[in-house]
mmCIF file of C-alpha atoms and ligand atoms in Angstrom:
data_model
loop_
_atom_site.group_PDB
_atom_site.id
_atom_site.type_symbol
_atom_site.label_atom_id
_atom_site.label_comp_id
_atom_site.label_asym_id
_atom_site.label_seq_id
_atom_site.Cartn_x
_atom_site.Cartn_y
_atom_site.Cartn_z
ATOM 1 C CA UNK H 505 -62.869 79.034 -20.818
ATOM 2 C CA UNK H 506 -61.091 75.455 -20.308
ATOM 3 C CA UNK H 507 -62.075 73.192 -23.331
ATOM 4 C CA UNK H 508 -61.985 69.576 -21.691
ATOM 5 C CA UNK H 509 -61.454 66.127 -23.737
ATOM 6 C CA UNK H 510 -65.584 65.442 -22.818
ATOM 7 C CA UNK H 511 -66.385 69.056 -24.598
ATOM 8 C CA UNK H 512 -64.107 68.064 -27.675
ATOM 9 C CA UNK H 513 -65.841 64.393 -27.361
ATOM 10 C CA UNK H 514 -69.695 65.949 -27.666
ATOM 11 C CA UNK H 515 -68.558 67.691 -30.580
ATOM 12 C CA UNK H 516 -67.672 64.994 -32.396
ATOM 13 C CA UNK H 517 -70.282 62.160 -31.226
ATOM 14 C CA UNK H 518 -72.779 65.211 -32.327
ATOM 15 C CA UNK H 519 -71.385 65.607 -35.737
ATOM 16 C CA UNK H 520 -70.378 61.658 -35.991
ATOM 17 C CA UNK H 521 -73.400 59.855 -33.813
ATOM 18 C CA UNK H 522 -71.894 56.738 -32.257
ATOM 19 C CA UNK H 523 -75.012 54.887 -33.121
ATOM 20 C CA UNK H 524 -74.260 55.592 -36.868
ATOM 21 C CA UNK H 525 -71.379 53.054 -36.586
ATOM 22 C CA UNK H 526 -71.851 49.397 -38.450
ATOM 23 C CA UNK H 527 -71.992 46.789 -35.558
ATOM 24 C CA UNK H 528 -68.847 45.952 -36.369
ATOM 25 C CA UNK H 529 -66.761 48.355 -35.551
ATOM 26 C CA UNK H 530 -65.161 50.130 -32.689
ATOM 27 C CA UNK H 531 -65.645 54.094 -32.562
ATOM 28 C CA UNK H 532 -65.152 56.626 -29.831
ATOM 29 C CA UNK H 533 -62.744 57.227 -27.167
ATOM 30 C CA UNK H 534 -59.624 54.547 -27.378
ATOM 31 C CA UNK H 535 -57.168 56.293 -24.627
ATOM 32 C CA UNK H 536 -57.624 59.507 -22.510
ATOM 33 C CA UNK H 537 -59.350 61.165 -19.414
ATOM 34 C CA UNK H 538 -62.416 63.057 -20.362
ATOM 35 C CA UNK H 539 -61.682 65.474 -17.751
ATOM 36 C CA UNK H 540 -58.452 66.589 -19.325
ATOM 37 C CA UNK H 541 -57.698 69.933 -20.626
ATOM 38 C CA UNK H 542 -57.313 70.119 -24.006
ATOM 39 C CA UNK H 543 -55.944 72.690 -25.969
ATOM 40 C CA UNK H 544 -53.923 71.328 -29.522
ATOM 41 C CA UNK H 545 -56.261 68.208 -31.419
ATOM 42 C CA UNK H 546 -54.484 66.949 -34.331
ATOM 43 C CA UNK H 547 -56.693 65.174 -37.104
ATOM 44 C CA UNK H 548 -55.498 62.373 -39.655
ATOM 45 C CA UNK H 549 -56.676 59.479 -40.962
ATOM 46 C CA UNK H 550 -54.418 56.959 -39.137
ATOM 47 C CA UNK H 551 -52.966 56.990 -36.032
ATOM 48 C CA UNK H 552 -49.353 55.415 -37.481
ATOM 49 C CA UNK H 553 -46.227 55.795 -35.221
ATOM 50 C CA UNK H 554 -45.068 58.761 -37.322
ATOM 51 C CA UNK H 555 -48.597 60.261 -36.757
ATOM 52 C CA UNK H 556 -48.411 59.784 -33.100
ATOM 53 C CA UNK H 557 -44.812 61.120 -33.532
ATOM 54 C CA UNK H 558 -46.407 64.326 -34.898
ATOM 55 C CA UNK H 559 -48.965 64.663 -32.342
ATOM 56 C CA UNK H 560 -46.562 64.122 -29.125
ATOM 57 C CA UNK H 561 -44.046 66.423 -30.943
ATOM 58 C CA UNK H 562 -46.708 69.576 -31.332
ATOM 59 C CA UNK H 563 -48.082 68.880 -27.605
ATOM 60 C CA UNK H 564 -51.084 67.766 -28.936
ATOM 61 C CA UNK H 565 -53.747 66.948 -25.981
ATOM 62 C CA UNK H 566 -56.291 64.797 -28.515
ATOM 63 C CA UNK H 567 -55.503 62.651 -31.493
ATOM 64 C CA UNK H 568 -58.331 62.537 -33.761
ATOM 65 C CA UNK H 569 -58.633 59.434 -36.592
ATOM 66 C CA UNK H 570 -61.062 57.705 -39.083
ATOM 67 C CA UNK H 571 -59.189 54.296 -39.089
ATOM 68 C CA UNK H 572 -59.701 52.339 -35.598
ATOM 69 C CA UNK H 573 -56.255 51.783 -33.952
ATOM 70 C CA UNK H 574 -57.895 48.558 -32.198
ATOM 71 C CA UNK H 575 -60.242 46.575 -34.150
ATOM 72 C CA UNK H 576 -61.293 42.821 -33.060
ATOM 73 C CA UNK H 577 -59.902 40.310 -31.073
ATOM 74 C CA UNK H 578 -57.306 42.501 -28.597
ATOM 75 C CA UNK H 579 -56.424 41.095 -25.548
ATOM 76 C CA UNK H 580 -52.946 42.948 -25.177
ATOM 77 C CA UNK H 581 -51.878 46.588 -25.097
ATOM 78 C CA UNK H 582 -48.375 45.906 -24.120
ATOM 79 C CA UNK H 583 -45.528 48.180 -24.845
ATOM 80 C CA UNK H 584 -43.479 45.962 -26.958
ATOM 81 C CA UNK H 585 -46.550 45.021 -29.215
ATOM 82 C CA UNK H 586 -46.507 47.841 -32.139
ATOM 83 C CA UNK H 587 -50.053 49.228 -31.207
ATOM 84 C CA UNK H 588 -49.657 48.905 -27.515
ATOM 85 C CA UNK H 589 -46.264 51.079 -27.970
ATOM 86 C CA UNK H 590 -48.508 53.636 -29.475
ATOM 87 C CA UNK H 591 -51.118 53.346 -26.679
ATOM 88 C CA UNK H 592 -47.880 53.841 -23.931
ATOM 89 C CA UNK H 593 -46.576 56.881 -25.824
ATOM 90 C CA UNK H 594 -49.922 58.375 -26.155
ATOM 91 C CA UNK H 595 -51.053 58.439 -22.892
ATOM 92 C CA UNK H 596 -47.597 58.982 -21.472
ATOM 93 C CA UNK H 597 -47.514 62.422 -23.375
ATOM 94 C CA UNK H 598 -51.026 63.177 -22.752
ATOM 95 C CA UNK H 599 -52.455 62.344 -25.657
ATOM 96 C CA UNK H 600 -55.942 60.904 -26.140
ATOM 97 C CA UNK H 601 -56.631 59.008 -28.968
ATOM 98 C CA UNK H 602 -60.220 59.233 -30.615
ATOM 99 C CA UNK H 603 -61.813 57.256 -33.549
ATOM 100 C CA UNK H 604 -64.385 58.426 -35.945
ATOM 101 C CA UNK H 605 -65.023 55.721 -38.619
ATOM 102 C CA UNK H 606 -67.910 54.182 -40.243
ATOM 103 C CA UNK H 607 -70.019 56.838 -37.833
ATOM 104 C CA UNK H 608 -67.857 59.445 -39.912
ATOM 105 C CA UNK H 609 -68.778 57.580 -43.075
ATOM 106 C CA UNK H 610 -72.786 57.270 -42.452
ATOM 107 C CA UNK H 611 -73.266 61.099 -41.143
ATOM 108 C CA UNK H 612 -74.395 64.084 -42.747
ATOM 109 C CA UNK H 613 -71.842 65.422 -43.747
ATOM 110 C CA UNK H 614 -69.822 62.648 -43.822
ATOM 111 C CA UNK H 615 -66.031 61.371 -45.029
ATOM 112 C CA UNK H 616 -68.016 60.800 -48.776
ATOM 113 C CA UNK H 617 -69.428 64.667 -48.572
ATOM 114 C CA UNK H 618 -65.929 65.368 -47.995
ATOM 115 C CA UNK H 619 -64.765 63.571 -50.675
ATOM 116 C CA UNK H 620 -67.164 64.563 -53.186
ATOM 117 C CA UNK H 621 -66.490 68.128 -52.216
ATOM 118 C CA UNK H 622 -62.913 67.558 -52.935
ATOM 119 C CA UNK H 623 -63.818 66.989 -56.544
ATOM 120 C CA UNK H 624 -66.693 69.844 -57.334
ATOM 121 C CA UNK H 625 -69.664 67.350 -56.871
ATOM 122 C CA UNK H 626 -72.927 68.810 -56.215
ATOM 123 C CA UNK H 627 -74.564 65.600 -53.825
ATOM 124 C CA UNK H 628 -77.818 64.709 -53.958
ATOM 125 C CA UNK H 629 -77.607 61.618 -51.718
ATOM 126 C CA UNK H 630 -76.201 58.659 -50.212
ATOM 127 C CA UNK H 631 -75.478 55.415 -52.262
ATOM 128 C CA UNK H 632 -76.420 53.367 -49.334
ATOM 129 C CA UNK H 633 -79.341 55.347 -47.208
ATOM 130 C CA UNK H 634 -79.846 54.329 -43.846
ATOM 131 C CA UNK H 635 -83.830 53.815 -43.068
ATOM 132 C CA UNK H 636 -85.006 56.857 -41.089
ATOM 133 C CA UNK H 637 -85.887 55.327 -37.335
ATOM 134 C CA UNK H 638 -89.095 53.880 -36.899
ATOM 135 C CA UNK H 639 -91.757 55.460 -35.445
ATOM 136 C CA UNK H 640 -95.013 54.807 -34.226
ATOM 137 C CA UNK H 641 -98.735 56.397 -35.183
ATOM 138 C CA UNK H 642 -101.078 56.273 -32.144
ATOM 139 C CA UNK H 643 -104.492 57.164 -32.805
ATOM 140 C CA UNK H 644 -107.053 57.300 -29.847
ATOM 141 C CA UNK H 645 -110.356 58.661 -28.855
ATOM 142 C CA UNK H 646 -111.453 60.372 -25.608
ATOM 143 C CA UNK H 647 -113.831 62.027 -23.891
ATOM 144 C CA UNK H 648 -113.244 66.086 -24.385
ATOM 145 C CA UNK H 649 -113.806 66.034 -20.745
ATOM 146 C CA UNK H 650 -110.348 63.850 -20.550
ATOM 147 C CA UNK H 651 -108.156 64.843 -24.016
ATOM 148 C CA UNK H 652 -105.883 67.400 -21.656
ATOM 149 C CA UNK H 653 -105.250 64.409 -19.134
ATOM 150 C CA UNK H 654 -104.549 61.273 -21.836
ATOM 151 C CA UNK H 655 -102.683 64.279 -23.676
ATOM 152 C CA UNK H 656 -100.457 64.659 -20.626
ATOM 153 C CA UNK H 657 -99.969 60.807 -20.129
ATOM 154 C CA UNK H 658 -99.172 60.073 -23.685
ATOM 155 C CA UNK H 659 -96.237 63.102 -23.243
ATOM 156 C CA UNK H 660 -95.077 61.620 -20.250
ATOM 157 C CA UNK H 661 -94.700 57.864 -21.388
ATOM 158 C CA UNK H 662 -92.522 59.764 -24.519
ATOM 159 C CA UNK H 663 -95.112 60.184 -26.845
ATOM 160 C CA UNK H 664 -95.514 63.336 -28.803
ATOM 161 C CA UNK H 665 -91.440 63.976 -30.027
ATOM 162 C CA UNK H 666 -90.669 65.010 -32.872
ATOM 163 C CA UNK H 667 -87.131 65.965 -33.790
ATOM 164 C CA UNK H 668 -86.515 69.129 -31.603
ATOM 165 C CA UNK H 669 -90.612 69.622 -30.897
ATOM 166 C CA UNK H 670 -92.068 67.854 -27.697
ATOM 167 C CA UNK H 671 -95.803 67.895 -26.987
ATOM 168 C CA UNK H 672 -96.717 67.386 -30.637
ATOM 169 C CA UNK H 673 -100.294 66.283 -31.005
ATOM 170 C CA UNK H 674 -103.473 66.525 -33.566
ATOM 171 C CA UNK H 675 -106.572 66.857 -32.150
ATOM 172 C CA UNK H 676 -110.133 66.345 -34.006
ATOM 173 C CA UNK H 677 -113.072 67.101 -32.724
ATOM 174 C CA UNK H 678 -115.938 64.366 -33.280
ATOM 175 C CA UNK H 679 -118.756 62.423 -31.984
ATOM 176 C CA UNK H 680 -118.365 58.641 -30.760
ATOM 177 C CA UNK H 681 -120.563 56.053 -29.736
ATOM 178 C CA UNK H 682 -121.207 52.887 -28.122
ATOM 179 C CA UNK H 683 -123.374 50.290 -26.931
ATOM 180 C CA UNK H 684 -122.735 48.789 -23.901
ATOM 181 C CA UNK H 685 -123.774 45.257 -23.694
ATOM 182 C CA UNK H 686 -124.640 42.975 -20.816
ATOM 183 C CA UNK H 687 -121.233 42.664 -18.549
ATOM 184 C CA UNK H 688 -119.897 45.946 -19.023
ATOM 185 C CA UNK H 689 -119.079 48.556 -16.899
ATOM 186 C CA UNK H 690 -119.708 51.543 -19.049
ATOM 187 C CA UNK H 691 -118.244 55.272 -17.551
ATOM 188 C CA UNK H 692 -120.771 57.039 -19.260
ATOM 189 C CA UNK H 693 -124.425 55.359 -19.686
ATOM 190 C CA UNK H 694 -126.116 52.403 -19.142
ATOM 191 C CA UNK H 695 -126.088 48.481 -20.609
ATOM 192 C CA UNK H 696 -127.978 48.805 -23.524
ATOM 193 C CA UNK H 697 -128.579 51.973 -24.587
ATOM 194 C CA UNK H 698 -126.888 53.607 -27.545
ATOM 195 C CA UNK H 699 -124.094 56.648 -26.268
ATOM 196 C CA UNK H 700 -123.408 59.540 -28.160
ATOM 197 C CA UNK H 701 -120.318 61.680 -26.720
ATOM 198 C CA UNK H 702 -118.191 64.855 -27.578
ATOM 199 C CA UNK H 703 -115.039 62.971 -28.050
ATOM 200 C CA UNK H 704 -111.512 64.081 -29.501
ATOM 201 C CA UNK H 705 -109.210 61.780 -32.049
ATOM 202 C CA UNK H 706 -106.257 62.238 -30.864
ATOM 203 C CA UNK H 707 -103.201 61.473 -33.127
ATOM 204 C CA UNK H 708 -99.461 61.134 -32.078
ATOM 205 C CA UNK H 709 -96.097 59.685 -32.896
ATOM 206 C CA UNK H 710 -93.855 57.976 -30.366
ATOM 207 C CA UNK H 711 -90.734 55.531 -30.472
ATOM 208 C CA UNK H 712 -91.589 51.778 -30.114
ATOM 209 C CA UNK H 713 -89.097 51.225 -27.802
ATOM 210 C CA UNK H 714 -92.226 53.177 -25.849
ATOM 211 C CA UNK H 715 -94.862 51.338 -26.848
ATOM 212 C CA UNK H 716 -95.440 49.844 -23.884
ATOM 213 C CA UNK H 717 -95.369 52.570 -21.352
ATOM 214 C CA UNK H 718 -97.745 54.575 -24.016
ATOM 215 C CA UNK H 719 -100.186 51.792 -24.022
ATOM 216 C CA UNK H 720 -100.164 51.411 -20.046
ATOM 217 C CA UNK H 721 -100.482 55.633 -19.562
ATOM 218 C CA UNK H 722 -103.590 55.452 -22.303
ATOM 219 C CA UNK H 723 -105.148 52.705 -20.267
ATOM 220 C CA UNK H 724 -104.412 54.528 -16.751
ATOM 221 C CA UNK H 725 -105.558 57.805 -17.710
ATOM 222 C CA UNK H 726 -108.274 57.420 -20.193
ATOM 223 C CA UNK H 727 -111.601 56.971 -18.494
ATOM 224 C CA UNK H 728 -113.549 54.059 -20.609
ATOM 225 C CA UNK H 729 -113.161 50.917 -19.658
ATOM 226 C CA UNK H 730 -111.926 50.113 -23.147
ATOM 227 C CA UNK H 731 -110.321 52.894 -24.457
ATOM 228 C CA UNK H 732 -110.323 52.844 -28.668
ATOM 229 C CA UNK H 733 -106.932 53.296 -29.998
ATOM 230 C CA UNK H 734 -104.898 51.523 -32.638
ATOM 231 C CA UNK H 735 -101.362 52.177 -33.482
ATOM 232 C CA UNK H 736 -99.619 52.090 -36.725
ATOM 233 C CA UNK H 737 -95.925 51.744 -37.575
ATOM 234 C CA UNK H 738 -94.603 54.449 -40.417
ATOM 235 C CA UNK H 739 -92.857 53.174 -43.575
ATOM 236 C CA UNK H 740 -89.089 53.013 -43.716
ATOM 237 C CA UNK H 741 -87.847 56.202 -45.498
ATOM 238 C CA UNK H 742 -85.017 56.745 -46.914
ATOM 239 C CA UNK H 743 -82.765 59.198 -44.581
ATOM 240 C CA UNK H 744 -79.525 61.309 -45.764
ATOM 241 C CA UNK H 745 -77.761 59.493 -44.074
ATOM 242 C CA UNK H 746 -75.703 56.105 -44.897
ATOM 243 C CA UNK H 747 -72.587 55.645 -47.199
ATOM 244 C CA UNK H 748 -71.736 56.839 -50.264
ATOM 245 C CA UNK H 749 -72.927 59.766 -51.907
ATOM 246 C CA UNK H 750 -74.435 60.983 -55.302
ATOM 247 C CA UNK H 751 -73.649 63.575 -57.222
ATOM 248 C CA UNK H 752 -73.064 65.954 -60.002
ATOM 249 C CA UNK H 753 -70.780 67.367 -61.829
ATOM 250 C CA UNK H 754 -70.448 70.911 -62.771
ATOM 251 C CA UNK H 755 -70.150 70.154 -66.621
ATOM 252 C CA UNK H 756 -69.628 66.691 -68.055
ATOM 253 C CA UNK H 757 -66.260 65.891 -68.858
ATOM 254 C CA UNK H 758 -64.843 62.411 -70.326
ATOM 255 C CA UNK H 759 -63.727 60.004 -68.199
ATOM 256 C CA UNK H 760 -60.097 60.715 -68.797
ATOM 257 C CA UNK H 761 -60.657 63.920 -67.765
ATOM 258 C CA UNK H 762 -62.898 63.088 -64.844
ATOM 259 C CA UNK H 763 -59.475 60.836 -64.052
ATOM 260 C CA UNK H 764 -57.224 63.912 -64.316
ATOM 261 C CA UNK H 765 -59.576 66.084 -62.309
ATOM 262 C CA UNK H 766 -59.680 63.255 -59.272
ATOM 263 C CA UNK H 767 -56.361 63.119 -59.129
ATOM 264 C CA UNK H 768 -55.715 66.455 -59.024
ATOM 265 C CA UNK H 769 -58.084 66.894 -56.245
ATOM 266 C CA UNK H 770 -56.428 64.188 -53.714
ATOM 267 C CA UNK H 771 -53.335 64.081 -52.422
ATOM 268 C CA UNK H 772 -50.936 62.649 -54.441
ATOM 269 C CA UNK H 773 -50.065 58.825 -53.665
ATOM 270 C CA UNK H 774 -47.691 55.954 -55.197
ATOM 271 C CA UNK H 775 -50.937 54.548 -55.680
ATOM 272 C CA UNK H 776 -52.149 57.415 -57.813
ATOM 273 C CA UNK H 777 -55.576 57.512 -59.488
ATOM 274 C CA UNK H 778 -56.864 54.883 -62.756
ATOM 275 C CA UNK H 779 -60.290 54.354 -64.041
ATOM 276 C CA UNK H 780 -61.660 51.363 -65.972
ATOM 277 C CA UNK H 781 -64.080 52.135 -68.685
ATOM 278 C CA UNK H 782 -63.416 53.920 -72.264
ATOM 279 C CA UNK H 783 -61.452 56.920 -71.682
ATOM 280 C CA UNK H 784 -64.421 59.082 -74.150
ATOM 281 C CA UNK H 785 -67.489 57.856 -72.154
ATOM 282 C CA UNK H 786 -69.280 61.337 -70.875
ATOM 283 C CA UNK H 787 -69.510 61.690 -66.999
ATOM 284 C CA UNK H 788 -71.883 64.143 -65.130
ATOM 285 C CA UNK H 789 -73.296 61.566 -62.320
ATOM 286 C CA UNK H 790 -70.788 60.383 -60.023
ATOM 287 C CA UNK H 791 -71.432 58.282 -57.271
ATOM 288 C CA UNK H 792 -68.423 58.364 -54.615
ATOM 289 C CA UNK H 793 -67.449 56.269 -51.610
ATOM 290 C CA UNK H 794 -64.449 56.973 -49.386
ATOM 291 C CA UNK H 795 -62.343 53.990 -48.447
ATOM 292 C CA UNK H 796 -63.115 50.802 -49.854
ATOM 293 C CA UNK H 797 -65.873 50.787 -51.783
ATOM 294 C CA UNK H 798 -66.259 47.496 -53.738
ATOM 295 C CA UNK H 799 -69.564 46.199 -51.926
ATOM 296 C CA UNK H 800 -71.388 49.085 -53.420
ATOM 297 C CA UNK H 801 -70.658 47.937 -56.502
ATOM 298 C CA UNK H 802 -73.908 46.956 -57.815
ATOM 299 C CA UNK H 803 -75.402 49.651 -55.397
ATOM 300 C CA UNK H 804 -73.848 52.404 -57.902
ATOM 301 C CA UNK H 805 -75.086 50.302 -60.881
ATOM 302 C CA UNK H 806 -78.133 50.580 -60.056
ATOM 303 C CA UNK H 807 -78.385 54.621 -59.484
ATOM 304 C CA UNK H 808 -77.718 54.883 -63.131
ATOM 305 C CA UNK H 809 -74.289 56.893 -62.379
ATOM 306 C CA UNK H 810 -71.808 57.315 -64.777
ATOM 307 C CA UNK H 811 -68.994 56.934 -62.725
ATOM 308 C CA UNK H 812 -68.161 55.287 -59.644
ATOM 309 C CA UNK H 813 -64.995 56.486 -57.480
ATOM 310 C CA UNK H 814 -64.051 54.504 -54.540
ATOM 311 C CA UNK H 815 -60.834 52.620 -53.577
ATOM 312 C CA UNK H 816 -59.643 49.027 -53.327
ATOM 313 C CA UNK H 817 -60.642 47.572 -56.635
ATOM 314 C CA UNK H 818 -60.088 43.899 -57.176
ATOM 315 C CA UNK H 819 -59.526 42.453 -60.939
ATOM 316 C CA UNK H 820 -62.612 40.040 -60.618
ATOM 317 C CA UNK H 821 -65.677 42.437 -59.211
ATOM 318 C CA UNK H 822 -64.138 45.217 -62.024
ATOM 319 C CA UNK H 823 -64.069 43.125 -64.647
ATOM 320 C CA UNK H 824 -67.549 41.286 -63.621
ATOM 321 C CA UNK H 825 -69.069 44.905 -63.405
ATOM 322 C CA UNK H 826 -67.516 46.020 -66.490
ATOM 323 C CA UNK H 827 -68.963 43.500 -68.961
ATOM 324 C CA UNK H 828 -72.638 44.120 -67.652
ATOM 325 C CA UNK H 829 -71.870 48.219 -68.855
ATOM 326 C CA UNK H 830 -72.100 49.233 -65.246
ATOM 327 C CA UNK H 831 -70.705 52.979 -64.584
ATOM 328 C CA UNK H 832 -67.192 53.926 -65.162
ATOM 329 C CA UNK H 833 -64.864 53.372 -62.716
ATOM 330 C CA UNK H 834 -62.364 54.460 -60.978
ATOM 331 C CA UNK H 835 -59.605 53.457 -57.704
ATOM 332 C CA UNK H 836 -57.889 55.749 -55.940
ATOM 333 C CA UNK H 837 -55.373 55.425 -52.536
ATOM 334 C CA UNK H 838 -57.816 54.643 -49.425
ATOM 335 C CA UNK H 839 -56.435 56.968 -47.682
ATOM 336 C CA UNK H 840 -56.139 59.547 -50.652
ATOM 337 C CA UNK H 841 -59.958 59.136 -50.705
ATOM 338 C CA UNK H 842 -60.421 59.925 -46.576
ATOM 339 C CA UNK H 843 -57.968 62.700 -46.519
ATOM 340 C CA UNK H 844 -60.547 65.351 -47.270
ATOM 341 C CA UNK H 845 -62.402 64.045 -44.018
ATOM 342 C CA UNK H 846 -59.925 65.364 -41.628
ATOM 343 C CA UNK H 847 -60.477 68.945 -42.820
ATOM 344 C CA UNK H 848 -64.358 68.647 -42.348
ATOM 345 C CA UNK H 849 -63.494 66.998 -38.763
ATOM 346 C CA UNK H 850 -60.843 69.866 -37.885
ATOM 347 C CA UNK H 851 -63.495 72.543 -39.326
ATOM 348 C CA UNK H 852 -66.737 71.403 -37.222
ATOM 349 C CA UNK H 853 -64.525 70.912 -33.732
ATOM 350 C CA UNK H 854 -63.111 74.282 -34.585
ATOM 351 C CA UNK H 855 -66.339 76.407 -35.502
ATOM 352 C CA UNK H 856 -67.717 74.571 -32.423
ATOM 353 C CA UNK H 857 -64.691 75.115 -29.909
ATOM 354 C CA UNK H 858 -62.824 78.178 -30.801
ATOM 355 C CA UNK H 859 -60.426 78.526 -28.341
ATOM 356 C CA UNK H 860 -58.647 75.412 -29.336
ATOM 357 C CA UNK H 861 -55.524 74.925 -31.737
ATOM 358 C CA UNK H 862 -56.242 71.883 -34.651
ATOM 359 C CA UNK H 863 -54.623 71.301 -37.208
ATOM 360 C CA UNK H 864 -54.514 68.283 -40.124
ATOM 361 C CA UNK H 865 -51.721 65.899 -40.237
ATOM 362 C CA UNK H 866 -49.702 66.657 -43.840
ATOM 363 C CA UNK H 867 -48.201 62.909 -43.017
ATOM 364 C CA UNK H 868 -49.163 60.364 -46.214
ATOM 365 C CA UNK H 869 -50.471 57.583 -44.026
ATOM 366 C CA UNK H 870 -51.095 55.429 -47.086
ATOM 367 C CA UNK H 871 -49.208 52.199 -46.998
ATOM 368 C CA UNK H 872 -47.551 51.695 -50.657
ATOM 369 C CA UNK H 873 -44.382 53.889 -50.544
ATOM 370 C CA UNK H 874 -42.829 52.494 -53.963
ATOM 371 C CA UNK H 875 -44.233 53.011 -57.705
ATOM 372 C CA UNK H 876 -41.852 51.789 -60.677
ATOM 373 C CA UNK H 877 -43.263 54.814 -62.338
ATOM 374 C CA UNK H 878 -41.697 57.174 -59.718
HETATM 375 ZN ZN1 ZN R 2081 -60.928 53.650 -44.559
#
């Protein structure tokens, strides 16, 4: 069976939902023809020329990345501007070019789940969870004689969802009543006198982007004249998904062993691996965050870890952080900390398309090349 650039693009917008992506940023398809064949996708965190190099060279048909080869504030992709270059050579060969980034952070599993993973962390949970989407709580009462036809109503205005069940609905038996007063046009009895009828509650969820339509298929089908409903929003939980993650260690360990364990686990870099803290404190809970980190900070403060790994430290926020005893922590390469991503990446599009060829860049796409250690 042909595997087209759209099949290997549903794979990953499934595993990396475009909608997880901070407003921000730019995800998705950069270059490419969704109807293309595809048959060799080649996974790395950025798309640098020697990455591009490596994809044109193997005959690579996709390009996957975290890092966004076009950000903000484009307005050229001319062949003797460095990105456009890439952009000519790319499509030239054949090559689309696809970014999964702060999508690929926020989902479940995510860049963080790979990089916890990477160093034997069993995660509980993100740092930063995103709120689980709103929903709505209708409740409304009808006539038995009309429950089947509001029922049907409600499900067609998109009421009644519920993850991967449609048609979801409580129903309660009961008695109403009501009083019709002078100016009313009662369905069922007459002004004045007290009603007693075999009614259903009727309870269920819908989006609020629906609200609307539910409220105008209520009114059309229900048979009263004022139909008694109210609707409820449900609190914001928190999801598993969002940045970061939580986790646990399989035995504590110091922190200068927790150091030696990270770096062993990454890729080595000129950048290598260093943790602030005293090298004897005891770590078991480590919160993680691939790429940089710094804003969740005070996040992983306040989770009680007792270590926090992420990249891009500055001298200020550390030393700010260190002398109110938050966690441990400790900077490694960006990119050393999103390597472990392109593995997950390359393993869900190849469990989910097996007929194609992937394979994980070996290139070290992180920027310092020169340590005076070396
Ligand atoms: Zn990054």
């Amino acid at each position: 069976m042909v595997t087209t650039l759209a099949d290997l693009i549903g794979v990953l917008d499934g595993a990396y939902p475009p909608r997880l992506a901070e407003s921000w940023d730019s995800v998705g398809l950069v270059c490419g023809d969704p109807d293309d064949e595809v048959s060799r996708v080649l996974f790395a965190v950025d798309a640098t020329a020697a990455v591009v190099d490596e994809a044109i060279d193997w005959r690579a048909q996709a390009l996957v990345v975290h890092h966004p080869l076009l950000l903000r504030g484009v307005d050229t992709v001319a062949a003797d501007t460095a990105k456009g270059a890439l952009l000519h050579r790319l499509i030239r060969s054949g090559c689309a070019l696809f970014t999964a980034h702060t999508n690929a952070d926020s989902a479940d599993p995510g860049v963080s789940d790979a990089l916890a993973a990477a160093i034997g962390l069993t995660v509980t949970g993100p740092v930063d969870a995103k709120p689980t989407a709103a929903v709505d709580n209708w409740v409304v009462q009808v006539p038995r004689t009309h429950t089947d036809a509001v029922l049907a109503a409600l499900f067609a205005a998109g009421a009644g969802g519920s993850g991967n069940y449609h048609e979801c609905a409580l129903r309660v038996p009961g008695v109403g009543q009501f009083r019709p007063m002078p100016g009313a046009n009662p369905a069922i009895g007459a002004v004045g006198e007290l009603q007693r009828v075999d009614e259903d509650r009727l309870e269920v969820v819908a989006p609020p982007a629906a609200r609307s339509a539910v409220l105008a298929a209520l009114r059309a089908a229900h048979p009263y004249e004022d139909p008694a409903y109210h609707v409820t929003e449900r609190a914001a939980l928190r999801s598993g998904l969002g940045l970061g993650r939580v986790g646990t260690l399989p035995e504590p360990e110091s922190l200068r062993d927790f150091t030696a364990r990270v770096s062993a686990a990454l890729p080595a870099t000129v950048w290598g691996v260093r943790a602030a803290g005293d090298p004897d404190r005891v770590i078991e809970r480590v919160a993680v965050c691939g790429g940089s980190g710094d804003s969740y900070l005070s996040a992983a403060a306040r989770l009680g870890v007792d270590a926090y790994l992420t990249s891009d430290l500055r001298h200020h926020p550390v030393d700010e952080h260190l002398r109110t005893d938050g966690p441990a922590l400790i900077d490694a390469a960006h990119w050393a900390t999103e390597f472990p991503w392109c593995a997950q990446a390359e393993g869900i599009v190849a469990a989910a398309l097996p007929g194609l060829e992937t394979r994980v860049s070996s290139l070290r796409t992180d920027p310092w090349t020169v340590s005076s250690t070396d």
